[in-house]
Short mmCIF file of C-alpha atoms in Angstrom, two decimals:
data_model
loop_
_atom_site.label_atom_id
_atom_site.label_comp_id
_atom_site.label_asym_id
_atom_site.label_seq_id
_atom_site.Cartn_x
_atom_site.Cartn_y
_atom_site.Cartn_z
CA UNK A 1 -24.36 1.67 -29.03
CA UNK A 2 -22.79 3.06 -25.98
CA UNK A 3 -24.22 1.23 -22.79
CA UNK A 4 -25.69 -2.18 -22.21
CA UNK A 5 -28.32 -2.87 -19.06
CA UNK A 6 -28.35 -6.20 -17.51
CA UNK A 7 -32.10 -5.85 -17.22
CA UNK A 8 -34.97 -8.33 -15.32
CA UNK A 9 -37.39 -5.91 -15.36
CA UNK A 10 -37.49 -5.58 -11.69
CA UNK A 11 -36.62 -2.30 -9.24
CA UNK A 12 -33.30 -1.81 -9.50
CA UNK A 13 -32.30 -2.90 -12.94
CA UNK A 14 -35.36 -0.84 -13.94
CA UNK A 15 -34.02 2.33 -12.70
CA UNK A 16 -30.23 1.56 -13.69
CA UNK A 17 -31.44 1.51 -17.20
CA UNK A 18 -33.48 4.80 -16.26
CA UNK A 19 -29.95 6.55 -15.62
CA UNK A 20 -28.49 5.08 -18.72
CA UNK A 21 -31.39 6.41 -20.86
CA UNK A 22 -30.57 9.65 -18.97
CA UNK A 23 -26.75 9.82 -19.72
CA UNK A 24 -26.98 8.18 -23.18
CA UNK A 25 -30.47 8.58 -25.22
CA UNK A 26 -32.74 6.15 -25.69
CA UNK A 27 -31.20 4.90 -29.08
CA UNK A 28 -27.45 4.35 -27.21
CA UNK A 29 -28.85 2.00 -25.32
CA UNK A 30 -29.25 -1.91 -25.74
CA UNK A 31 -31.59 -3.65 -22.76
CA UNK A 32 -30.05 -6.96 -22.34
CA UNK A 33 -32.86 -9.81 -20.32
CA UNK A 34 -31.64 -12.90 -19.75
CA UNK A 35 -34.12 -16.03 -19.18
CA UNK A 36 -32.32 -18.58 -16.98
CA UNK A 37 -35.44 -21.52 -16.39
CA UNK A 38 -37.16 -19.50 -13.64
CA UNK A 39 -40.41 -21.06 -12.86
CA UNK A 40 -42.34 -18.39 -14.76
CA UNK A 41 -41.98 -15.56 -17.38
CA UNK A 42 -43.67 -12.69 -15.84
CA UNK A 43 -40.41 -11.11 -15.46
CA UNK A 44 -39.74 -11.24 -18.85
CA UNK A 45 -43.04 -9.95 -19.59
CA UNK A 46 -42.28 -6.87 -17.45
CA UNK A 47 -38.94 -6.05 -18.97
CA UNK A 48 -40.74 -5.51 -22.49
CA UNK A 49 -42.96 -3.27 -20.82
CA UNK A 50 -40.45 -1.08 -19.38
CA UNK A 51 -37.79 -1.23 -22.33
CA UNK A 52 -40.48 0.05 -24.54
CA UNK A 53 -41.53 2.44 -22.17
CA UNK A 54 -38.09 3.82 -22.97
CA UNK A 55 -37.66 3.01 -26.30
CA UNK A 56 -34.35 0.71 -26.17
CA UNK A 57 -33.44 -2.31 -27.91
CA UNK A 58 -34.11 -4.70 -26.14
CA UNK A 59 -31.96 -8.14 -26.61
CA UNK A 60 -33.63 -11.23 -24.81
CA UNK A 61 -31.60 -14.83 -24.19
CA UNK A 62 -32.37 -18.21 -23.14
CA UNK A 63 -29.76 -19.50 -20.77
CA UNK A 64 -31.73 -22.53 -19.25
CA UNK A 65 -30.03 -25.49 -20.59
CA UNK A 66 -27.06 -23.80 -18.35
CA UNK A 67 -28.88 -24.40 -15.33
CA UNK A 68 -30.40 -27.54 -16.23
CA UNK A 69 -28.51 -29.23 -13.63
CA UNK A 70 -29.73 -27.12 -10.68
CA UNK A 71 -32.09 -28.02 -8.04
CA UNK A 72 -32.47 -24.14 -7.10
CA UNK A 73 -36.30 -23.16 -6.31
CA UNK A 74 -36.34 -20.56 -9.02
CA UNK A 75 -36.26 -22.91 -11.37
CA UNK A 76 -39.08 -24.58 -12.82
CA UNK A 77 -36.84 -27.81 -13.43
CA UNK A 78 -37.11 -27.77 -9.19
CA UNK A 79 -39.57 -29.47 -7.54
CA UNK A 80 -38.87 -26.83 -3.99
CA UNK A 81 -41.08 -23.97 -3.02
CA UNK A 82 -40.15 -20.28 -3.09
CA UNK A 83 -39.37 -19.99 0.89
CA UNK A 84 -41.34 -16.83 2.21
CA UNK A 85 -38.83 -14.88 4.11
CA UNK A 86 -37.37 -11.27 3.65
CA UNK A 87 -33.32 -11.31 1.92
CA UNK A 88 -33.11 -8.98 4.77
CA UNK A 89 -34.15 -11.29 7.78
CA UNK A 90 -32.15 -13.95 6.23
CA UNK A 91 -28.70 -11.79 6.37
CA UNK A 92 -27.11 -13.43 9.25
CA UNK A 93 -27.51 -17.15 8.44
CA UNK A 94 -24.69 -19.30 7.18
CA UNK A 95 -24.43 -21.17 3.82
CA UNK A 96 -26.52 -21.05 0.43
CA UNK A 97 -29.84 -20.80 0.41
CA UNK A 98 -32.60 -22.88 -1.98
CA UNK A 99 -33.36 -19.45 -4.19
CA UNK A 100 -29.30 -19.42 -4.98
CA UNK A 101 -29.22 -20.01 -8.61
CA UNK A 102 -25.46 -21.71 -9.42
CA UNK A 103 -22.76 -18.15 -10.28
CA UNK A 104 -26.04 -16.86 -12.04
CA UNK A 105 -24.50 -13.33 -11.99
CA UNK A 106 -21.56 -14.09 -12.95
CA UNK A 107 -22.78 -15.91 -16.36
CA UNK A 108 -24.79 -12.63 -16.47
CA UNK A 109 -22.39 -10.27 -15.94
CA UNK A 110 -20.09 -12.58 -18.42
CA UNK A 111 -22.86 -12.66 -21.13
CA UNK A 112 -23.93 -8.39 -21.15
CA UNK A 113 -19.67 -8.31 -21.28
CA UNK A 114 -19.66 -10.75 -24.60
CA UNK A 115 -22.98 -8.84 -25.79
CA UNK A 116 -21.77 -5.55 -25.23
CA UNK A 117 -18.53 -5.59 -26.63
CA UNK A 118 -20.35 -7.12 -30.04
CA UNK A 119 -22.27 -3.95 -30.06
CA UNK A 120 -19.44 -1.63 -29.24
CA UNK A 121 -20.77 -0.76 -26.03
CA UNK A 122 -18.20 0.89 -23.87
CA UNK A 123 -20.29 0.46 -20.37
CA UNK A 124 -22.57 -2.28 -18.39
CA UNK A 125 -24.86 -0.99 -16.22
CA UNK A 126 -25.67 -3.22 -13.32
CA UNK A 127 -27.88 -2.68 -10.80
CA UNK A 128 -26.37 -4.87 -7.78
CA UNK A 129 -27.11 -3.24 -4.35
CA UNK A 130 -25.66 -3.71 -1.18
CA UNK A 131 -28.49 -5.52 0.58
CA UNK A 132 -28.52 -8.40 -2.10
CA UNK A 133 -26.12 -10.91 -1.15
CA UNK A 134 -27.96 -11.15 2.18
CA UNK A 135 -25.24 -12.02 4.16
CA UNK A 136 -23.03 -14.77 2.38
CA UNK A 137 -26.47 -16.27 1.31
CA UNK A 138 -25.75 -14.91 -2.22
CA UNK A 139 -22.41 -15.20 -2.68
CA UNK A 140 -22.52 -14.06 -6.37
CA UNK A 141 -23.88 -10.50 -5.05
CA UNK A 142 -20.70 -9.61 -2.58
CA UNK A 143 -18.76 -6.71 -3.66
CA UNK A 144 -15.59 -9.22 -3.53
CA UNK A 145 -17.39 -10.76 -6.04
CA UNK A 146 -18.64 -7.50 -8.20
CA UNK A 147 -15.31 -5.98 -7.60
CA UNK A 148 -13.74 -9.35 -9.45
CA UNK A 149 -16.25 -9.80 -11.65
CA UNK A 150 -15.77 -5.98 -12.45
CA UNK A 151 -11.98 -6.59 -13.17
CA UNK A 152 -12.23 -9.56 -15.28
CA UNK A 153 -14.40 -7.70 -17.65
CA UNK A 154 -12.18 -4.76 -17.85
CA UNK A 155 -9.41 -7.24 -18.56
CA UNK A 156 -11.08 -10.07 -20.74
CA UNK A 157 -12.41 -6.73 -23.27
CA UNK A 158 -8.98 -5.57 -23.32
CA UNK A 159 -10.65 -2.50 -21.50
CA UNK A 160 -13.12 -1.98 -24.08
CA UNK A 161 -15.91 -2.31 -21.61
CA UNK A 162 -16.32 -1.42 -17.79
CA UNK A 163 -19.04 -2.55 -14.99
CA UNK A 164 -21.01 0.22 -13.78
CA UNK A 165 -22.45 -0.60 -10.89
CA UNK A 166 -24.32 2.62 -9.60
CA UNK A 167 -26.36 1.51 -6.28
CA UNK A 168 -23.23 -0.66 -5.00
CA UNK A 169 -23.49 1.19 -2.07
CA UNK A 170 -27.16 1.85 -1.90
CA UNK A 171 -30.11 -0.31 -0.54
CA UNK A 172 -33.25 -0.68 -1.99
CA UNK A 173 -34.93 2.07 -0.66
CA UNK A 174 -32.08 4.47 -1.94
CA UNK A 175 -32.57 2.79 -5.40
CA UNK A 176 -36.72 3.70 -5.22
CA UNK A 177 -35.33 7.32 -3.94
CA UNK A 178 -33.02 8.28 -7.54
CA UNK A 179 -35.86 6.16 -9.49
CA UNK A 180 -39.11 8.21 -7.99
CA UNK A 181 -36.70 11.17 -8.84
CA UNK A 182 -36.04 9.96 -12.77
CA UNK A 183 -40.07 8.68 -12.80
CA UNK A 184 -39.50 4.91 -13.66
CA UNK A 185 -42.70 3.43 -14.44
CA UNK A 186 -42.52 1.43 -11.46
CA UNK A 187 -46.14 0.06 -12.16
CA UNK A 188 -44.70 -1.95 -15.11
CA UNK A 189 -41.82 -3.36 -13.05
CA UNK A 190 -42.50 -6.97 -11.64
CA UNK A 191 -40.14 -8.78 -8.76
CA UNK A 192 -42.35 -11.41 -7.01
CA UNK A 193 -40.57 -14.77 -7.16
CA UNK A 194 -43.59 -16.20 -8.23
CA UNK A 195 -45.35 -15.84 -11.38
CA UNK A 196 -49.35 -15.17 -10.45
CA UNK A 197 -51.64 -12.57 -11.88
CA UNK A 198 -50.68 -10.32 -8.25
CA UNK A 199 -47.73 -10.03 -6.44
CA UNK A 200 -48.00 -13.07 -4.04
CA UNK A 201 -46.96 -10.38 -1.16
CA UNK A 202 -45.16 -13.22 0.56
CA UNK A 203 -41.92 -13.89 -0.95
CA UNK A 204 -38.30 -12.49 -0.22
CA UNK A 205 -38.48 -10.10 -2.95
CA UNK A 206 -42.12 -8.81 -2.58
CA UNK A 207 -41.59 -8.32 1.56
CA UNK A 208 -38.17 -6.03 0.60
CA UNK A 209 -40.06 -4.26 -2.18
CA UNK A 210 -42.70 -3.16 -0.19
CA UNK A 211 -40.57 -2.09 2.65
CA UNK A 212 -38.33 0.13 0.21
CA UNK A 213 -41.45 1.86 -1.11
CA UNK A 214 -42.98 2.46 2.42
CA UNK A 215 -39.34 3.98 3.24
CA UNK A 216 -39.93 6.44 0.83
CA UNK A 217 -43.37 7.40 2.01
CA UNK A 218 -45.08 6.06 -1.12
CA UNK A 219 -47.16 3.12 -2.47
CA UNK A 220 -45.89 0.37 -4.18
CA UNK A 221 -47.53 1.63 -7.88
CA UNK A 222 -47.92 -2.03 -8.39
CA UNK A 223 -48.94 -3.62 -5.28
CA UNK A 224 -52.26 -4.49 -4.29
CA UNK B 1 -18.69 -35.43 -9.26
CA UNK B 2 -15.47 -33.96 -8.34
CA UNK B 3 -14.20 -32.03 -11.47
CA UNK B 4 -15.38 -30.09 -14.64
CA UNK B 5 -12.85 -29.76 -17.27
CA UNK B 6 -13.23 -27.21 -19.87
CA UNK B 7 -13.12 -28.95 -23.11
CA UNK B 8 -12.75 -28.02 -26.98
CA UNK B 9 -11.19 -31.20 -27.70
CA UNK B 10 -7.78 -29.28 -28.66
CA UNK B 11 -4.63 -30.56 -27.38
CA UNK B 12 -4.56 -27.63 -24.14
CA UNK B 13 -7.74 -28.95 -23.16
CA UNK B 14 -7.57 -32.86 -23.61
CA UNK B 15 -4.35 -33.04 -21.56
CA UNK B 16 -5.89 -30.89 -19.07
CA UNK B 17 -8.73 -33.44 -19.06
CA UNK B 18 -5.73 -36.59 -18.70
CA UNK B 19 -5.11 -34.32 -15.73
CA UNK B 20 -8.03 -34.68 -13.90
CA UNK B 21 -9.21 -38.32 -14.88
CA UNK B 22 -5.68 -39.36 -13.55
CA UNK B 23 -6.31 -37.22 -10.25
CA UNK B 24 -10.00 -38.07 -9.39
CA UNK B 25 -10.59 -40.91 -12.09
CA UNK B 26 -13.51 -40.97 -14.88
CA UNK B 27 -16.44 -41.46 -13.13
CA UNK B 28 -15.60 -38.45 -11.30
CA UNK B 29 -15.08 -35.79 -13.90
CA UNK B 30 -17.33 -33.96 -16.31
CA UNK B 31 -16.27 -32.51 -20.11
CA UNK B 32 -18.16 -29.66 -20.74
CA UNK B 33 -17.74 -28.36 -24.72
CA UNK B 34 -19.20 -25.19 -25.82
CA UNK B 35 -20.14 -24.30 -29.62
CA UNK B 36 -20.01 -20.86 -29.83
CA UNK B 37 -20.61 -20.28 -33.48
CA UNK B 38 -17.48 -21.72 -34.83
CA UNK B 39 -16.90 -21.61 -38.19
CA UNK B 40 -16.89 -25.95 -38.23
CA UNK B 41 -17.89 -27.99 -35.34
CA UNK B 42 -14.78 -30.38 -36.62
CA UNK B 43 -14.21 -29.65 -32.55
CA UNK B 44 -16.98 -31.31 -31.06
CA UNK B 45 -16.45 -34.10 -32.88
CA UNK B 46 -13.00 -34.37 -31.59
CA UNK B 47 -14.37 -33.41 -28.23
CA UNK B 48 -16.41 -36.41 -28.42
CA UNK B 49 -14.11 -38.60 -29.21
CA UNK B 50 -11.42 -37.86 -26.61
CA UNK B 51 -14.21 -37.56 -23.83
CA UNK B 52 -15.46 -41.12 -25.06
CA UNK B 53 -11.51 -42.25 -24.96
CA UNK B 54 -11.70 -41.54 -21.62
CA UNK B 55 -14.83 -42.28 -20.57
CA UNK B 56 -15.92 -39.38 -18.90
CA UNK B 57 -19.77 -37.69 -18.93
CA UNK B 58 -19.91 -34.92 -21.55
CA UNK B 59 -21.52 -31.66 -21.70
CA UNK B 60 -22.37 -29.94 -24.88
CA UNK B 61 -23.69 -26.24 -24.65
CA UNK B 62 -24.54 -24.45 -27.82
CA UNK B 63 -23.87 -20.71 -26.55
CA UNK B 64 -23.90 -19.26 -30.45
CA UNK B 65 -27.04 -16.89 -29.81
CA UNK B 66 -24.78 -15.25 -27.14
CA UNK B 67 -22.51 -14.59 -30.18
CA UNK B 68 -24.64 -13.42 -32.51
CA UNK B 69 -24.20 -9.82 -32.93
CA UNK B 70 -19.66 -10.25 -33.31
CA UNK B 71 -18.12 -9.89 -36.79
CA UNK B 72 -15.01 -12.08 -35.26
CA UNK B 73 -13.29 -14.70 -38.15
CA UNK B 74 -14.26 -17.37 -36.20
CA UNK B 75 -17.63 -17.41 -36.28
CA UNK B 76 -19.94 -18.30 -39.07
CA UNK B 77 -21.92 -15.00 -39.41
CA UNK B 78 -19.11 -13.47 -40.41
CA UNK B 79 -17.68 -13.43 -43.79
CA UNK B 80 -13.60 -12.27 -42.58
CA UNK B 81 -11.30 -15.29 -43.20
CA UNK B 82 -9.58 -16.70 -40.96
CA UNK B 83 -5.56 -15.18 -40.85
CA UNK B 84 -2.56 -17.40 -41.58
CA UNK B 85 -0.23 -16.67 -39.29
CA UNK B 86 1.36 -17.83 -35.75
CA UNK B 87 0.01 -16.39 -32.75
CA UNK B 88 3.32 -16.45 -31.05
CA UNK B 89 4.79 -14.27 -34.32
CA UNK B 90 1.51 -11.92 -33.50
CA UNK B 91 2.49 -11.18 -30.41
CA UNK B 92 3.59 -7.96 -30.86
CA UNK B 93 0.96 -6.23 -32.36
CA UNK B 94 -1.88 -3.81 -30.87
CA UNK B 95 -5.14 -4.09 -30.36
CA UNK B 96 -7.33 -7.08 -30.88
CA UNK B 97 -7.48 -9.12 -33.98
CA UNK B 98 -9.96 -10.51 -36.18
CA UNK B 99 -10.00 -13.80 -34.45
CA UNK B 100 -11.29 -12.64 -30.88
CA UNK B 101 -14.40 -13.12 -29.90
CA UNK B 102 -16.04 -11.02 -27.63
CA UNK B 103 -15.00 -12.09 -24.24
CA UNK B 104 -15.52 -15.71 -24.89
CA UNK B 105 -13.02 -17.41 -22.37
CA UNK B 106 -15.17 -15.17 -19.71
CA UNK B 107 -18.41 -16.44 -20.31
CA UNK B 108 -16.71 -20.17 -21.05
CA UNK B 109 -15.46 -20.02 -17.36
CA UNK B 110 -18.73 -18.29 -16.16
CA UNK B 111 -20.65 -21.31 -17.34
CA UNK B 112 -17.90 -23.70 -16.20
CA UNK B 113 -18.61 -21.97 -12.66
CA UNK B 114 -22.55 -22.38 -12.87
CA UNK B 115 -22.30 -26.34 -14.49
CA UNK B 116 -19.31 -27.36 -12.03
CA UNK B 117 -21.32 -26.17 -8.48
CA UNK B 118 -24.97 -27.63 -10.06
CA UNK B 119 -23.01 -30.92 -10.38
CA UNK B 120 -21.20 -30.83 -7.15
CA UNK B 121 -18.03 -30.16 -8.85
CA UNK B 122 -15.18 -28.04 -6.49
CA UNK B 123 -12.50 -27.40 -9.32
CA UNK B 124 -12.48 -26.34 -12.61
CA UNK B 125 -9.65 -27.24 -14.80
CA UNK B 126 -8.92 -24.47 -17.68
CA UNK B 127 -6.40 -25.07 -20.25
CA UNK B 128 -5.12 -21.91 -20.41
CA UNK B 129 -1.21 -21.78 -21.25
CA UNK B 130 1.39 -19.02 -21.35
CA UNK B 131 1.25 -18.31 -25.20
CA UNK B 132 -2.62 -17.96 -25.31
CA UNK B 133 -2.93 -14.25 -24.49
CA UNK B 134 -0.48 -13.43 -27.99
CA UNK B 135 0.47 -10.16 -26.71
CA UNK B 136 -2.60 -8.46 -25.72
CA UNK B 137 -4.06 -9.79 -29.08
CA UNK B 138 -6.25 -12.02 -26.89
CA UNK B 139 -7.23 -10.26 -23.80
CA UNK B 140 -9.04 -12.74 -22.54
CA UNK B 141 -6.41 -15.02 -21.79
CA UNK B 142 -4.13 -12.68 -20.39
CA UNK B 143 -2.60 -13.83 -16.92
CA UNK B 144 -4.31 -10.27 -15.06
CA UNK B 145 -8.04 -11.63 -16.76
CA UNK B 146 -7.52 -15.43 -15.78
CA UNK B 147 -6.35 -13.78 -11.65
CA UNK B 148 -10.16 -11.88 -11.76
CA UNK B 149 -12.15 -14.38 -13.19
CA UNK B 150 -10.34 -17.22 -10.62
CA UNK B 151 -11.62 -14.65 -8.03
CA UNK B 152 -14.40 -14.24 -9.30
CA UNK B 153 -15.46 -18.00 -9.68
CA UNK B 154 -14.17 -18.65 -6.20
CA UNK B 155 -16.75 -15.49 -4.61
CA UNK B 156 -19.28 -16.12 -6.84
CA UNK B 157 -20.03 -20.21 -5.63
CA UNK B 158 -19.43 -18.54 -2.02
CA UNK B 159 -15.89 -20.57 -2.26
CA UNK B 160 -17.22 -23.96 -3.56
CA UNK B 161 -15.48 -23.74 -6.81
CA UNK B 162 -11.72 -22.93 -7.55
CA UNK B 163 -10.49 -22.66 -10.55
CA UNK B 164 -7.23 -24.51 -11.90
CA UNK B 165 -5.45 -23.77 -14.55
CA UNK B 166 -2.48 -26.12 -14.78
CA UNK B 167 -0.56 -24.93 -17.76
CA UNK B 168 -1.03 -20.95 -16.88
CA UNK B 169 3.05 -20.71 -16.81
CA UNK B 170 3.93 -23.47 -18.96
CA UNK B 171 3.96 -22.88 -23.40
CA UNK B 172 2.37 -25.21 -25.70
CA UNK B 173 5.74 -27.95 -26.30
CA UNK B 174 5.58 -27.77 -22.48
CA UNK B 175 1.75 -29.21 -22.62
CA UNK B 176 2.14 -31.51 -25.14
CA UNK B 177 5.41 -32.70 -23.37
CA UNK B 178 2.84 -33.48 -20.22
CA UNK B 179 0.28 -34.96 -22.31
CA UNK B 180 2.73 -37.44 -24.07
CA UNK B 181 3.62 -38.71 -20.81
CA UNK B 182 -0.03 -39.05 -20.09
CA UNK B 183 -0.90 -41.22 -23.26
CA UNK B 184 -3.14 -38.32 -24.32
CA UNK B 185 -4.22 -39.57 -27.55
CA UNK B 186 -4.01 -36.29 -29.80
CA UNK B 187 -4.69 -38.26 -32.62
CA UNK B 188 -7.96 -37.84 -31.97
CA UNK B 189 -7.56 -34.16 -31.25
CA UNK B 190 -8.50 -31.27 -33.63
CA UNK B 191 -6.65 -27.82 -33.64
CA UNK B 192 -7.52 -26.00 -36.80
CA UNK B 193 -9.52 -23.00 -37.07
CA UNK B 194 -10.47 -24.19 -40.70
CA UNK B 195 -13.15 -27.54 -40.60
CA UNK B 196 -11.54 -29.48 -43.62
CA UNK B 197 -11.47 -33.24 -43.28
CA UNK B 198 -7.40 -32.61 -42.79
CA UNK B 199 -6.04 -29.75 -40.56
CA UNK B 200 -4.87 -27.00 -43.56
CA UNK B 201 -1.74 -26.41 -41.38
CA UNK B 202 -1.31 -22.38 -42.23
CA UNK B 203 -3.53 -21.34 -39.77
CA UNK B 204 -2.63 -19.80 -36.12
CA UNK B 205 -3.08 -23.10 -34.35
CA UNK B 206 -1.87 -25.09 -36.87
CA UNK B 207 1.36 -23.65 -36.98
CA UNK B 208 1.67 -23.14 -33.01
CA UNK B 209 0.45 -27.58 -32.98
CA UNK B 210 3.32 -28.28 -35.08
CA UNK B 211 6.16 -25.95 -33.42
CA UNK B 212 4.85 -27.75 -30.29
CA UNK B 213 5.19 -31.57 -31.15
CA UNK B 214 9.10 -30.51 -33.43
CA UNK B 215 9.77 -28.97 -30.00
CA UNK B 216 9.12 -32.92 -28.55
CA UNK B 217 11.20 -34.56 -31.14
CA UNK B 218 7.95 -35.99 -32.24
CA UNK B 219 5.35 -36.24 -35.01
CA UNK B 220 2.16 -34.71 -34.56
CA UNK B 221 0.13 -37.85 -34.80
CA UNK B 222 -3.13 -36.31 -36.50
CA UNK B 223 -0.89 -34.30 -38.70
CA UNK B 224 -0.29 -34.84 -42.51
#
């Protein structure tokens, strides 16, 4: 194997695993989805979808009992609501917010590092953009934090493996741009924090979906 | 809670947890123990007996499925024995050796990071010493690794969690030295790679235990 993809089955990570099946083949490539106690598995559900759409491996872990200790709102252990409010709108205010899931990329970016150095994998491909930490909201998604993150893999694999982080300096819309271009099957892609039958078209990730799409002059293949 | 110690139940570890009971006191601290595979869980046990010396809440996470797919020595799905030799006397060689596992102290410290800021915790004590990285034999306890992943931690909880690592210039006699003046009671503390009812004394940390406690002008209490 030659390149891991931290992979939720949503947009981005979707088409970062688009550009590994580009560079690699299909059969160098291990899809890594990791289940963390969110309040429902549709994600999950969409990541098979798309990894066999492509034909990978796909490698699927239950972290919950990490986060069992969390009151985030993603997480089913929670008794909070999803708030319904853009990442976007919410760039400028100070502190965490309730969807912050305790250094949840980092034990993801520390797990595809263990994973993919097991498999001999010499790259992780991550697909982090630059509107996710939403101000400091999500402190786990600032590039001080990738750029770390980044090292300490590099260093803790004895530079076996490096972080590949392709839309680091892209925003969503950019990341809909290179994926209409590679023809991710967007329609099997799911983001909506929660887990209904639809899209609920009112949480933080459906508003910024639907705005990247609409940048690009197209319709959301799976929105309403 | 104040502080999560990150706890194997060896000797690095329980004086690093001495440490932080003395500083914020027992109610205040948190032992969290990760089985990763291991050959024997001989560790736990002496986890849980050292945590229960002191009193503290304990953690156990059973990370082995993140594991699965490594041929390392220490881990049970592989059939390599485990070498009999110093690490200190390895130091010099190249490349990694059988007894790494794929970046294990990253994805210890990653779920250090996401346990410590779900409990409330703003430090992280690692037990990290100067001998631990062998060379470059074990990357991932190399002085350049622990720097990123502190960073990282730090970022990543948005600066809620730090990351302390005591012993990071001190070698093992100088830990145990420490710990004696603690009243750590390694007695109850378990080195060996091997899971025998006695330590077998050839192995890595055997070898390294024993150099440490001669180096104190004293017997190694759970020794032969």
């Amino acid at each position: 194997m030659k390149a891991l993809v931290l992979f939720s089955g949503g947009i981005d990570s979707s088409t970062a695993l688009a550009m590994a099946v580009e560079k690699y083949g299909s059969d160098e490539v291990i899809a890594l989805s990791c289940f963390y106690g969110q309040k429902h598995d549709r994600e999950i559900e969409a990541a098979k979808n798309v990894a066999a759409h492509y034909g990978v491996k796909q490698k699927i872990l239950n972290l919950a009992k990490i986060f069992e200790d969390s009151d985030s709102a993603l997480l089913k252990a929670s008794g909070e609501d999803i708030p319904k409010e853009s990442y976007v709108e919410g760039k400028d205010k100070e502190g965490l917010i309730s969807t912050y899931v305790p250094f949840r990329n980092g034990l993801f970016l520390s797990v595809a590092a263990s994973v993919a150095q097991a498999n001999g994998c010499e790259v992780i491909y991550y697909g982090a953009h630059k509107d996710d930490a939403a101000g400091a909201a999500y402190p786990d998604c600032t590039p001080q934090f990738n750029e770390a993150m980044a090292k300490g893999i590099l260093e803790g694999t004895g530079h076996e493996v490096r972080l590949e982080a392709p839309f680091i300096n892209a925003n969503k819309a950019d990341v809909v741009r290179m994926g209409l271009a590679l023809g991710v099957p967007y329609e099997l892609t799911w983001s909506c924090y929660e887990g209904g039958d639809k899209p609920c078209g009112k949480c933080a990730t459906c508003i910024d979906r639907k705005k990247a799409f609409e940048e690009n002059g197209v319709k959301d293949p799976a929105g309403e």
